[in-house]
Short mmCIF file of C-alpha atoms in Angstrom, two decimals:
data_model
loop_
_atom_site.label_atom_id
_atom_site.label_comp_id
_atom_site.label_asym_id
_atom_site.label_seq_id
_atom_site.Cartn_x
_atom_site.Cartn_y
_atom_site.Cartn_z
CA MET P 22 -0.99 7.12 -14.94
CA SER P 23 -2.45 4.13 -16.30
CA LYS P 24 -5.10 1.80 -14.22
CA LEU P 25 -3.33 -0.87 -12.31
CA ILE P 26 -4.78 -3.94 -10.76
CA GLU P 27 -3.30 -6.49 -8.88
CA CYS P 28 -4.32 -10.11 -9.25
CA VAL P 29 -3.19 -13.14 -6.71
CA PRO P 30 -4.14 -16.38 -8.08
CA ASN P 31 -3.45 -19.25 -5.68
CA PHE P 32 -2.64 -22.55 -7.38
CA SER P 33 -2.71 -26.05 -5.84
CA GLU P 34 0.79 -27.03 -6.61
CA GLY P 35 4.03 -26.48 -4.84
CA ARG P 36 6.38 -29.58 -5.64
CA LYS P 37 6.79 -29.58 -9.01
CA PRO P 38 8.95 -26.87 -10.26
CA ASP P 39 8.13 -27.46 -14.07
CA VAL P 40 4.26 -27.07 -13.35
CA ILE P 41 5.15 -23.79 -11.32
CA GLU P 42 7.19 -22.49 -13.82
CA ALA P 43 4.87 -23.17 -16.87
CA ILE P 44 2.14 -21.32 -15.10
CA ALA P 45 4.52 -18.51 -14.33
CA LYS P 46 5.41 -18.29 -18.11
CA SER P 47 1.92 -18.09 -19.07
CA ILE P 48 1.53 -14.83 -16.98
CA LYS P 49 5.02 -13.58 -17.80
CA ASP P 50 3.73 -13.87 -21.62
CA SER P 51 0.66 -12.36 -21.16
CA ASP P 52 0.57 -8.76 -22.82
CA GLY P 53 0.27 -5.84 -20.18
CA CYS P 54 1.03 -8.25 -17.16
CA HIS P 55 3.83 -7.90 -14.94
CA LEU P 56 4.66 -10.93 -12.57
CA LEU P 57 5.86 -9.52 -9.38
CA ASP P 58 6.26 -12.55 -7.05
CA VAL P 59 5.96 -16.21 -7.24
CA ASP P 60 5.86 -17.63 -3.74
CA VAL P 61 6.35 -21.45 -3.22
CA GLY P 62 4.97 -23.65 -0.70
CA GLU P 63 6.10 -27.31 -0.71
CA SER P 64 4.64 -28.19 2.62
CA THR P 65 1.27 -26.70 1.60
CA ASN P 66 1.54 -27.71 -1.97
CA ARG P 67 0.62 -24.35 -3.12
CA THR P 68 1.87 -21.62 -5.19
CA VAL P 69 0.82 -17.99 -4.97
CA TYR P 70 1.39 -15.83 -7.80
CA THR P 71 1.10 -11.81 -7.87
CA PHE P 72 1.12 -9.85 -11.16
CA VAL P 73 -0.25 -6.40 -12.18
CA GLY P 74 -1.63 -4.86 -15.21
CA ASN P 75 -4.46 -2.85 -16.47
CA PRO P 76 -7.94 -4.53 -15.85
CA SER P 77 -8.40 -6.14 -19.31
CA SER P 78 -4.41 -7.68 -18.97
CA VAL P 79 -4.96 -9.07 -15.58
CA ILE P 80 -8.06 -10.75 -16.87
CA LYS P 81 -6.23 -12.44 -19.67
CA GLY P 82 -3.21 -13.21 -17.78
CA ALA P 83 -5.41 -14.99 -14.94
CA LEU P 84 -7.33 -16.74 -17.78
CA ASN P 85 -4.08 -17.77 -19.55
CA ALA P 86 -2.57 -19.27 -15.98
CA ALA P 87 -5.79 -21.09 -15.62
CA LYS P 88 -5.62 -22.89 -18.93
CA VAL P 89 -2.07 -24.27 -18.27
CA ALA P 90 -3.16 -25.24 -14.55
CA PHE P 91 -6.13 -27.20 -16.21
CA LYS P 92 -3.68 -29.32 -18.40
CA LEU P 93 -1.03 -29.81 -15.55
CA ILE P 94 -2.95 -30.09 -12.07
CA ASP P 95 -4.95 -32.70 -10.97
CA MET P 96 -6.73 -32.36 -7.85
CA SER P 97 -8.07 -35.99 -7.46
CA THR P 98 -4.09 -36.68 -6.62
CA HIS P 99 -3.57 -33.42 -4.49
CA LYS P 100 -2.18 -33.47 -1.04
CA GLY P 101 -1.06 -30.61 0.97
CA GLU P 102 -1.61 -28.45 4.31
CA HIS P 103 -3.24 -25.53 3.22
CA PRO P 104 -7.15 -25.61 2.81
CA ARG P 105 -8.23 -25.60 -0.64
CA PHE P 106 -10.87 -27.09 -2.99
CA GLY P 107 -9.57 -26.23 -6.52
CA ALA P 108 -6.60 -26.57 -8.83
CA MET P 109 -6.80 -22.63 -9.44
CA ASP P 110 -8.11 -22.16 -5.70
CA VAL P 111 -8.47 -18.57 -5.41
CA CYS P 112 -8.18 -15.75 -7.68
CA PRO P 113 -8.88 -12.26 -5.96
CA PHE P 114 -8.39 -8.68 -8.08
CA ILE P 115 -6.98 -5.84 -5.88
CA ALA P 116 -7.18 -2.18 -6.84
CA VAL P 117 -3.64 -0.66 -7.00
CA ARG P 118 -3.61 2.84 -8.74
CA ASP P 119 -6.51 4.73 -10.16
CA THR P 120 -8.88 2.10 -9.69
CA THR P 121 -11.54 1.16 -7.38
CA ILE P 122 -13.39 -1.81 -5.65
CA ASP P 123 -15.94 -1.38 -8.44
CA ASP P 124 -13.49 -2.10 -11.17
CA CYS P 125 -12.21 -5.20 -9.09
CA ILE P 126 -15.68 -6.52 -9.11
CA GLU P 127 -16.10 -6.14 -12.90
CA CYS P 128 -13.02 -7.95 -13.48
CA ALA P 129 -13.91 -10.69 -10.88
CA ASN P 130 -17.36 -11.23 -12.89
CA GLN P 131 -15.68 -11.13 -16.47
CA PHE P 132 -13.01 -13.49 -15.42
CA ALA P 133 -15.27 -15.95 -13.68
CA ASN P 134 -17.51 -16.00 -16.75
CA LEU P 135 -14.60 -16.52 -18.85
CA LEU P 136 -13.25 -19.16 -16.58
CA ALA P 137 -16.34 -21.11 -16.51
CA THR P 138 -17.18 -21.19 -20.34
CA THR P 139 -13.76 -21.73 -21.36
CA LEU P 140 -12.98 -24.65 -19.10
CA ASP P 141 -16.47 -25.71 -18.04
CA VAL P 142 -15.72 -25.58 -14.42
CA PRO P 143 -17.63 -24.34 -11.19
CA VAL P 144 -16.80 -20.94 -10.08
CA TYR P 145 -17.95 -19.16 -6.85
CA LEU P 146 -17.65 -15.12 -6.25
CA TYR P 147 -16.36 -14.18 -3.03
CA GLY P 148 -15.41 -10.84 -1.01
CA ALA P 149 -16.62 -7.59 -2.54
CA ALA P 150 -17.78 -9.64 -5.67
CA ALA P 151 -20.28 -12.19 -3.52
CA ARG P 152 -23.64 -11.95 -4.34
CA SER P 153 -24.95 -12.56 -0.92
CA ASP P 154 -23.42 -12.25 2.60
CA GLU P 155 -23.07 -16.17 2.78
CA ARG P 156 -20.22 -16.15 0.41
CA LYS P 157 -18.55 -13.13 1.33
CA LEU P 158 -16.02 -15.06 3.31
CA LEU P 159 -13.64 -17.35 1.50
CA PRO P 160 -13.58 -19.94 4.32
CA ASN P 161 -17.54 -20.26 3.94
CA ILE P 162 -17.09 -20.89 0.32
CA ARG P 163 -14.11 -23.29 0.67
CA SER P 164 -15.93 -25.05 3.87
CA GLY P 165 -15.77 -28.88 3.44
CA GLU P 166 -12.85 -28.46 0.72
CA TYR P 167 -12.34 -30.50 -2.12
CA LYS P 168 -13.38 -33.82 -0.60
CA ASN P 169 -16.89 -32.28 0.21
CA LEU P 170 -17.39 -30.55 -3.05
CA PRO P 171 -19.37 -33.37 -5.04
CA LYS P 172 -22.18 -33.06 -2.17
CA LYS P 173 -21.77 -29.07 -2.11
CA LEU P 174 -22.25 -28.80 -5.95
CA LYS P 175 -25.77 -30.67 -5.34
CA ASP P 176 -26.97 -28.35 -2.67
CA PRO P 177 -29.16 -25.69 -4.32
CA LEU P 178 -27.83 -23.03 -1.66
CA TRP P 179 -24.21 -23.44 -2.89
CA LEU P 180 -24.80 -23.82 -6.54
CA PRO P 181 -22.01 -21.84 -8.46
CA ASP P 182 -22.22 -18.37 -9.37
CA TYR P 183 -20.86 -19.29 -12.86
CA GLY P 184 -20.03 -22.40 -14.81
CA THR P 185 -21.31 -26.24 -14.31
CA SER P 186 -22.57 -27.55 -10.99
CA GLU P 187 -21.25 -31.10 -12.34
CA PHE P 188 -18.04 -32.22 -10.07
CA VAL P 189 -14.94 -31.93 -12.34
CA SER P 190 -12.58 -34.15 -10.36
CA SER P 191 -9.24 -32.86 -11.86
CA TRP P 192 -9.98 -29.22 -11.29
CA GLY P 193 -12.42 -28.89 -8.14
CA ALA P 194 -13.88 -25.29 -8.17
CA THR P 195 -12.53 -21.75 -8.34
CA ALA P 196 -13.14 -18.74 -5.99
CA VAL P 197 -13.09 -15.33 -7.68
CA GLY P 198 -13.04 -12.35 -5.87
CA ALA P 199 -12.85 -8.55 -5.17
CA ARG P 200 -10.87 -7.25 -2.37
CA ASN P 201 -8.76 -4.70 -0.78
CA PHE P 202 -5.09 -5.51 0.14
CA LEU P 203 -5.00 -8.70 2.08
CA ILE P 204 -1.55 -9.48 3.82
CA ALA P 205 -0.94 -13.35 4.17
CA TYR P 206 1.43 -13.29 6.92
CA ASN P 207 3.04 -16.44 8.91
CA ILE P 208 4.79 -16.61 12.08
CA ASN P 209 7.21 -19.31 12.86
CA LEU P 210 7.44 -21.50 15.94
CA ILE P 211 9.55 -24.34 17.01
CA SER P 212 6.57 -26.24 18.06
CA THR P 213 4.11 -28.90 17.07
CA LYS P 214 1.29 -28.03 14.71
CA GLU P 215 -1.23 -28.54 17.42
CA GLN P 216 0.42 -25.88 19.70
CA ALA P 217 0.54 -23.61 16.63
CA HIS P 218 -3.00 -24.26 15.84
CA LYS P 219 -4.03 -23.26 19.63
CA ILE P 220 -2.36 -19.99 19.37
CA ALA P 221 -4.19 -19.54 16.08
CA LEU P 222 -7.52 -20.24 17.73
CA ASN P 223 -6.55 -17.76 20.39
CA VAL P 224 -5.71 -14.63 18.24
CA ARG P 225 -8.06 -15.23 15.16
CA GLU P 226 -11.33 -13.37 15.27
CA LYS P 227 -13.54 -16.37 14.83
CA GLY P 228 -11.73 -17.95 17.60
CA ARG P 229 -13.17 -21.25 18.67
CA GLY P 230 -16.69 -20.22 17.87
CA PRO P 231 -19.84 -18.03 18.52
CA THR P 232 -19.09 -18.17 22.25
CA GLN P 233 -15.44 -18.19 22.24
CA ARG P 234 -14.11 -15.36 20.18
CA GLY P 235 -10.44 -14.74 19.40
CA ARG P 236 -8.57 -11.46 20.32
CA LEU P 237 -7.96 -9.68 16.85
CA LYS P 238 -10.38 -8.27 14.36
CA ASN P 239 -9.86 -9.18 10.74
CA VAL P 240 -7.46 -11.94 11.25
CA GLN P 241 -8.15 -15.56 9.94
CA ALA P 242 -5.41 -18.16 11.10
CA ILE P 243 -4.83 -21.58 11.61
CA GLY P 244 -1.65 -23.67 12.50
CA TRP P 245 0.42 -25.89 10.33
CA TYR P 246 3.58 -27.51 9.99
CA LEU P 247 6.13 -27.03 7.58
CA ASP P 248 8.55 -30.26 6.95
CA GLU P 249 10.80 -28.68 4.76
CA HIS P 250 11.70 -26.18 7.35
CA ASN P 251 11.39 -28.30 10.50
CA LEU P 252 8.90 -25.63 12.15
CA ALA P 253 5.21 -24.84 12.44
CA GLN P 254 3.48 -21.48 11.67
CA VAL P 255 0.60 -19.62 12.66
CA SER P 256 -0.65 -18.73 9.16
CA ALA P 257 -3.12 -15.62 9.06
CA ASN P 258 -4.44 -13.44 6.67
CA LEU P 259 -4.99 -10.04 7.91
CA THR P 260 -7.93 -8.74 5.91
CA ASP P 261 -8.16 -5.12 7.11
CA LEU P 262 -4.88 -3.30 7.97
CA GLY P 263 -7.04 -0.38 8.93
CA VAL P 264 -8.01 -2.50 11.99
CA THR P 265 -5.56 -4.92 12.98
CA LYS P 266 -1.56 -4.09 11.99
CA ILE P 267 0.96 -6.95 11.10
CA TYR P 268 3.13 -6.07 14.42
CA GLN P 269 -0.10 -6.59 16.53
CA LEU P 270 -0.48 -9.97 15.39
CA TYR P 271 3.16 -10.67 15.81
CA GLU P 272 3.04 -9.42 19.25
CA GLU P 273 0.14 -11.10 20.27
CA VAL P 274 1.60 -14.51 18.69
CA CYS P 275 4.58 -13.93 20.72
CA LYS P 276 2.80 -13.14 24.02
CA ASP P 277 0.93 -16.57 23.57
CA ALA P 278 4.12 -18.32 22.50
CA LYS P 279 6.03 -17.18 25.62
CA GLU P 280 3.31 -18.23 27.99
CA LEU P 281 3.45 -21.92 26.32
CA ASN P 282 7.45 -21.72 26.35
CA LEU P 283 7.61 -21.97 22.71
CA PRO P 284 10.39 -19.84 20.75
CA VAL P 285 9.25 -17.62 18.05
CA VAL P 286 11.81 -17.68 15.17
CA GLY P 287 10.87 -15.18 12.58
CA SER P 288 8.11 -14.60 10.17
CA GLN P 289 7.24 -14.77 6.52
CA ILE P 290 5.07 -12.54 4.32
CA VAL P 291 3.58 -14.63 1.37
CA GLY P 292 3.24 -12.32 -1.64
CA LEU P 293 3.58 -8.48 -1.77
CA VAL P 294 2.77 -6.04 0.96
CA PRO P 295 2.22 -2.30 1.00
CA LEU P 296 4.82 0.09 2.03
CA LYS P 297 2.39 1.70 4.54
CA ALA P 298 2.15 -1.66 6.33
CA VAL P 299 5.90 -2.14 6.58
CA LEU P 300 6.41 1.37 7.91
CA GLU P 301 3.68 0.95 10.55
CA VAL P 302 5.83 -2.02 11.87
CA ALA P 303 8.97 0.11 11.92
CA GLN P 304 7.09 3.14 13.60
CA PHE P 305 5.89 0.60 16.19
CA TYR P 306 9.36 -0.45 17.12
CA ILE P 307 10.91 2.98 16.89
CA ASP P 308 8.24 4.26 19.67
CA GLN P 309 8.68 1.20 21.73
CA GLU P 310 12.36 1.26 21.91
CA LYS P 311 12.63 5.03 21.68
CA LEU P 312 14.68 4.69 18.54
CA PHE P 313 16.00 7.24 16.18
CA VAL P 314 15.59 6.31 12.72
CA LEU P 315 14.59 8.86 10.04
CA ASP P 316 15.37 7.07 6.43
CA GLU P 317 12.63 5.40 4.87
CA MET P 318 14.83 2.41 3.69
CA SER P 319 16.43 2.31 7.29
CA LYS P 320 12.69 1.86 8.53
CA VAL P 321 12.04 -1.00 6.21
CA LYS P 322 15.24 -2.82 7.16
CA LEU P 323 14.11 -2.10 11.04
CA ALA P 324 10.74 -3.92 10.08
CA ILE P 325 12.55 -7.03 8.46
CA SER P 326 14.89 -7.60 11.42
CA ARG P 327 12.34 -7.09 14.20
CA LEU P 328 9.89 -9.52 12.47
CA GLY P 329 12.71 -11.86 11.20
CA LEU P 330 11.28 -11.55 7.51
CA ASP P 331 14.63 -12.97 6.30
CA SER P 332 14.01 -16.13 8.59
CA LEU P 333 12.84 -18.55 5.61
CA GLY P 334 14.13 -16.85 2.56
CA LYS P 335 15.69 -13.27 1.98
CA PHE P 336 13.22 -10.69 1.77
CA GLU P 337 13.76 -8.11 -0.84
CA PRO P 338 12.18 -4.69 -0.65
CA SER P 339 12.37 -4.22 -4.20
CA LYS P 340 10.39 -7.33 -4.82
CA LYS P 341 8.17 -7.84 -1.91
CA ILE P 342 6.96 -4.25 -1.34
CA ILE P 343 4.33 -3.53 -3.95
CA GLU P 344 5.39 0.40 -4.28
CA TYR P 345 8.81 -0.44 -4.96
CA ALA P 346 7.91 -3.47 -7.14
CA VAL P 347 5.67 -1.50 -9.54
CA ALA P 348 7.94 1.64 -9.42
CA ASP P 349 9.21 0.96 -12.91
CA GLU P 350 5.56 0.95 -14.18
CA ASN P 351 4.76 4.55 -14.66
CA ARG P 352 6.01 6.21 -11.63
CA ASP P 353 4.08 7.67 -9.13
CA PHE P 354 5.58 11.01 -9.23
CA PRO P 355 7.64 11.57 -12.53
CA LEU P 356 8.44 15.28 -12.05
CA GLY P 357 9.78 14.35 -8.38
CA THR P 358 12.20 11.76 -9.87
CA LEU P 359 13.65 13.75 -12.65
CA SER P 360 17.16 14.87 -12.25
CA VAL P 361 17.87 18.46 -11.22
CA GLN P 362 18.80 19.29 -14.99
CA SER P 363 15.93 17.55 -16.29
CA PHE P 364 13.31 19.28 -13.94
CA VAL P 365 14.92 22.68 -14.77
CA LYS P 366 14.70 21.94 -18.54
CA SER P 367 11.05 20.60 -18.16
CA VAL P 368 10.17 24.06 -16.41
CA ALA P 369 11.60 25.96 -19.28
CA SER P 370 10.01 24.17 -21.79
CA ARG P 371 7.04 25.63 -24.00
CA THR P 372 4.14 24.18 -21.53
CA PRO P 373 2.22 25.65 -18.97
CA THR P 374 3.26 22.65 -16.40
CA PRO P 375 5.41 22.28 -14.58
CA GLY P 376 5.09 25.87 -13.63
CA GLY P 377 5.14 28.06 -10.51
CA GLY P 378 3.12 25.86 -8.59
CA SER P 379 5.48 22.76 -9.08
CA VAL P 380 8.38 25.17 -8.58
CA SER P 381 7.04 26.41 -5.10
CA ALA P 382 6.56 22.97 -3.79
CA LEU P 383 10.09 21.92 -4.97
CA VAL P 384 11.74 24.89 -3.15
CA ALA P 385 9.59 24.42 0.05
CA SER P 386 11.05 20.94 0.11
CA LEU P 387 14.40 21.88 -0.37
CA GLY P 388 13.80 24.27 2.64
CA ALA P 389 12.77 21.51 4.84
CA ALA P 390 15.35 19.35 3.53
CA LEU P 391 18.02 22.06 4.68
CA CYS P 392 16.47 22.25 8.00
CA THR P 393 16.96 18.32 8.14
CA MET P 394 20.33 18.22 7.07
CA ALA P 395 21.32 21.13 9.66
CA GLY P 396 19.39 18.88 12.30
CA GLN P 397 21.18 15.79 11.17
CA LEU P 398 24.73 17.57 11.40
CA SER P 399 24.03 18.46 15.06
CA TYR P 400 22.90 14.68 16.02
CA GLY P 401 25.37 12.27 17.07
CA LYS P 402 28.10 14.38 17.48
CA LYS P 403 30.18 14.49 20.58
CA GLN P 404 30.39 18.56 20.77
CA TRP P 405 26.57 18.54 20.27
CA GLU P 406 25.53 15.85 22.84
CA SER P 407 23.69 18.56 25.07
CA VAL P 408 20.99 19.20 22.40
CA GLU P 409 20.83 15.63 21.12
CA GLU P 410 17.37 15.07 22.68
CA THR P 411 16.22 18.38 21.15
CA MET P 412 17.45 16.95 17.65
CA ARG P 413 15.78 13.50 18.17
CA LYS P 414 12.35 15.33 18.64
CA SER P 415 12.88 17.93 15.62
CA ILE P 416 14.33 16.28 12.90
CA PRO P 417 11.44 13.88 11.97
CA SER P 418 9.19 16.75 11.80
CA VAL P 419 10.93 18.79 9.31
CA HIS P 420 11.76 15.70 7.45
CA GLU P 421 8.19 14.58 7.29
CA SER P 422 7.42 18.06 5.86
CA MET P 423 10.16 17.53 3.27
CA MET P 424 8.65 14.14 2.14
CA ASP P 425 5.09 15.26 2.34
CA LEU P 426 5.94 18.46 -0.27
CA ILE P 427 7.74 16.08 -2.73
CA PRO P 428 4.56 14.39 -4.26
CA LEU P 429 2.93 17.90 -4.25
CA ILE P 430 5.53 18.66 -6.99
CA ASP P 431 3.55 16.60 -9.56
CA LEU P 432 -0.12 17.01 -7.85
CA ASP P 433 0.17 20.74 -9.01
CA ALA P 434 0.75 19.93 -12.45
CA THR P 435 -1.82 17.14 -12.56
CA ALA P 436 -4.59 19.61 -10.84
CA PHE P 437 -3.78 22.31 -13.38
CA ASN P 438 -4.19 19.65 -16.41
CA THR P 439 -7.55 18.61 -15.02
CA TYR P 440 -8.77 22.17 -15.45
CA MET P 441 -7.16 22.43 -18.93
CA ASP P 442 -8.76 19.22 -20.00
CA ALA P 443 -12.37 20.97 -18.76
CA LEU P 444 -11.75 23.87 -21.25
CA LYS P 445 -11.45 21.58 -24.20
CA MET P 446 -14.76 19.92 -23.40
CA PRO P 447 -17.48 20.81 -26.04
CA LYS P 448 -20.20 23.54 -25.13
CA GLU P 449 -22.53 23.57 -28.01
CA THR P 450 -25.45 22.59 -25.86
CA ASP P 451 -26.71 23.70 -22.37
CA ASP P 452 -26.13 20.37 -21.16
CA GLN P 453 -22.78 20.32 -22.61
CA LYS P 454 -22.04 23.89 -20.90
CA ALA P 455 -23.30 22.91 -17.61
CA LYS P 456 -21.20 19.85 -17.44
CA ARG P 457 -18.01 21.77 -18.79
CA ASN P 458 -18.83 24.66 -16.19
CA GLU P 459 -19.19 21.90 -13.23
CA LYS P 460 -15.90 20.06 -14.59
CA MET P 461 -14.03 23.52 -14.83
CA LEU P 462 -15.02 24.23 -11.15
CA GLN P 463 -13.76 20.89 -9.99
CA GLY P 464 -10.58 21.56 -11.99
CA ILE P 465 -10.17 25.27 -10.22
CA LEU P 466 -10.91 23.75 -6.77
CA GLN P 467 -8.55 21.31 -7.16
CA ALA P 468 -5.89 23.84 -8.55
CA ILE P 469 -6.39 25.50 -5.30
CA GLU P 470 -6.42 22.73 -3.05
CA VAL P 471 -2.88 21.60 -3.95
CA PRO P 472 -1.06 24.96 -3.42
CA MET P 473 -3.11 25.27 -0.15
CA GLN P 474 -1.41 22.03 0.99
CA VAL P 475 1.95 23.31 -0.14
CA MET P 476 1.19 26.01 2.39
CA SER P 477 0.48 23.80 5.18
CA LYS P 478 2.86 21.41 4.73
CA SER P 479 5.51 24.30 4.71
CA ASN P 480 4.02 25.78 8.02
CA GLN P 481 4.06 22.50 9.65
CA ALA P 482 7.94 22.56 9.53
CA TRP P 483 8.59 26.12 11.41
CA SER P 484 8.52 24.89 15.09
CA SER P 485 11.21 22.35 14.52
CA ALA P 486 12.90 24.44 12.22
CA LYS P 487 12.97 27.13 15.08
CA GLU P 488 14.42 24.57 17.45
CA ILE P 489 17.07 23.33 15.17
CA ALA P 490 18.03 27.15 14.52
CA GLN P 491 18.15 28.04 18.45
CA SER P 492 20.42 25.07 19.23
CA GLY P 493 21.73 23.28 16.15
CA ASN P 494 25.24 23.05 14.87
CA LYS P 495 26.80 26.57 14.24
CA ALA P 496 28.41 25.40 10.96
CA CYS P 497 24.81 25.03 9.47
CA LEU P 498 23.69 28.77 10.48
CA SER P 499 23.70 29.78 6.74
CA ASP P 500 22.25 26.57 5.28
CA LEU P 501 19.30 27.42 7.90
CA GLN P 502 19.05 31.07 6.60
CA VAL P 503 18.59 29.51 2.99
CA GLY P 504 16.31 26.83 4.34
CA ALA P 505 13.89 29.32 6.39
CA ARG P 506 13.83 31.46 2.94
CA CYS P 507 13.18 28.53 0.81
CA LEU P 508 10.01 27.49 3.11
CA GLU P 509 8.69 31.18 3.02
CA ILE P 510 8.95 31.51 -0.67
CA GLY P 511 7.59 28.37 -1.12
CA VAL P 512 4.53 29.37 0.85
CA TRP P 513 4.53 32.67 -0.92
CA GLY P 514 4.74 31.08 -4.39
CA ALA P 515 1.51 28.58 -3.48
CA LEU P 516 -0.38 31.61 -2.30
CA GLN P 517 0.17 33.46 -5.73
CA ASN P 518 -1.24 30.03 -7.23
CA VAL P 519 -4.42 30.27 -5.31
CA VAL P 520 -4.80 34.15 -5.77
CA ILE P 521 -4.69 34.10 -9.72
CA ASN P 522 -7.43 31.10 -9.70
CA LEU P 523 -9.65 32.75 -7.12
CA PRO P 524 -11.52 35.11 -9.80
CA LYS P 525 -12.62 32.04 -11.35
CA ILE P 526 -14.87 30.93 -8.39
CA THR P 527 -18.30 32.55 -8.47
CA ASP P 528 -19.46 31.78 -4.92
CA GLU P 529 -18.18 34.83 -3.17
CA SER P 530 -18.56 33.49 0.41
CA LEU P 531 -16.51 30.34 -0.59
CA LYS P 532 -13.93 32.85 -2.32
CA ASN P 533 -13.53 34.95 0.86
CA LYS P 534 -13.27 31.95 2.96
CA ILE P 535 -10.28 30.53 0.95
CA GLU P 536 -8.79 34.04 0.69
CA ALA P 537 -8.61 34.37 4.47
CA GLU P 538 -7.49 31.15 5.14
CA CYS P 539 -4.38 31.78 2.66
CA MET P 540 -3.51 34.86 4.10
CA ALA P 541 -3.54 33.58 7.50
CA LYS P 542 -1.12 30.88 6.29
CA MET P 543 1.07 33.63 4.60
CA LYS P 544 1.43 35.56 7.95
CA THR P 545 2.34 32.47 9.86
CA ALA P 546 5.24 31.73 7.34
CA GLU P 547 6.31 35.33 7.27
CA ASP P 548 6.26 35.62 10.94
CA ALA P 549 8.35 32.30 11.52
CA CYS P 550 10.67 32.99 8.87
CA LYS P 551 11.67 36.44 10.49
CA GLU P 552 11.85 34.93 13.93
CA ILE P 553 14.33 31.95 12.67
CA LEU P 554 16.19 34.63 10.77
CA GLU P 555 16.69 36.78 13.74
CA ILE P 556 17.78 33.78 15.98
CA LEU P 557 20.35 32.94 13.57
CA LEU P 558 21.69 36.29 12.92
CA ASN P 559 22.13 36.90 16.87
CA ARG P 560 24.10 33.06 16.77
CA LYS P 561 26.24 34.18 14.08
CA ALA P 562 27.17 37.62 16.05
#
């Protein structure tokens, strides 16, 4: 799969369609760039563009967009609600696939240098690309905004990282950074700007200052008013989704709004959002309201509904969720997305992959799928009302095993290819031999780890499969028999893929440890399958 970097430049123009479209076109026309989203804010007078590509492509795309903005945007006449200090106000790079934060830092430095030398403008580095702690936070760099920039550029402590320290009135300055996913998330209120800002001060980490911190970590927020929608917003950035979730911010704002007797009327995600963040929202409300929602897209719809993400415009998952938006840009799991016929033919082809490991993962996932189907056909039906609670608890577990096993179909093939690539490395010198042996060991350990995951993920389904077998729809007994056997054969097939690779490991203690662990997993599968088949046989009698 190709390397993928996301670039999210924010331009200080949200009211002139011709300018907004010209910048968008410059990105679309850049080779290797895929424009995913254009989020226009009229009151903020700001447009956020989101596009992806390989590292060199996104740098070129960002530069092409900046060149257009340099000709068409004049900061000396700009007015808007959003804090800003430049025509291309901020330009972050974010790792998406097969890339790291270091790759993004490299992109930020290359782009910052090109921007400064091409347009002769001041450029600051922020986030992970910052060269000092004072410049890591964007609000610090942008403090004083455009009106204070002439004075700031003369301050020795705030000389630009790249480019001129002279004030360019039409452009201002640009902050270029590298960061993890940041969610720009706004919550709508029927209130004044001041009331929204009061809530923002309560929830944001900085609060009202050092002595009066806010309640939520890694949240930046202000309050503003949108004239075109006749409502206010708590406008926030969630800078670490591992610390503060979208639903936590939404619930905290709702709590403060209720205390002030202010209605919350939906919310808005600016740019794109990771699927995981949306599913976390859904899971929160599923748990809170004791809902039964299994399908991924149903969970996405639930999150959209509970947060009111359609309130200011249609929230289209295919365009707003990054994994869906880039799905046609080299699919994450190509084998898992093939038709049955194509997959079977690919197994039969004259190539070592996909082979027994991928087929084992597929068979195991089908076993979990059959158990899921049997559970679904036992839920929500009048004649099976007595087992509804059991099904609500059991179905998600077998469904989760099914979903976890699907990507392993591809990972098994990828792991084997890593070992095959190592075999092709040069071995003329002692140094080359050492590097080759090290790479071969890494490949073998990876080739062993994936089938061990297949065994573990398959075994996670047994407990719930047993519950479904004991009390589920009798019309599905044969399906459950096949399902149990598929899970067992998936584990057995994965075991064979481990066994065939074990001799390549020279560390005897490691080899024995892996073998013992795998044999224990196999026994778990054999015992569980036997028990379920006996249960089903007795129910048939």
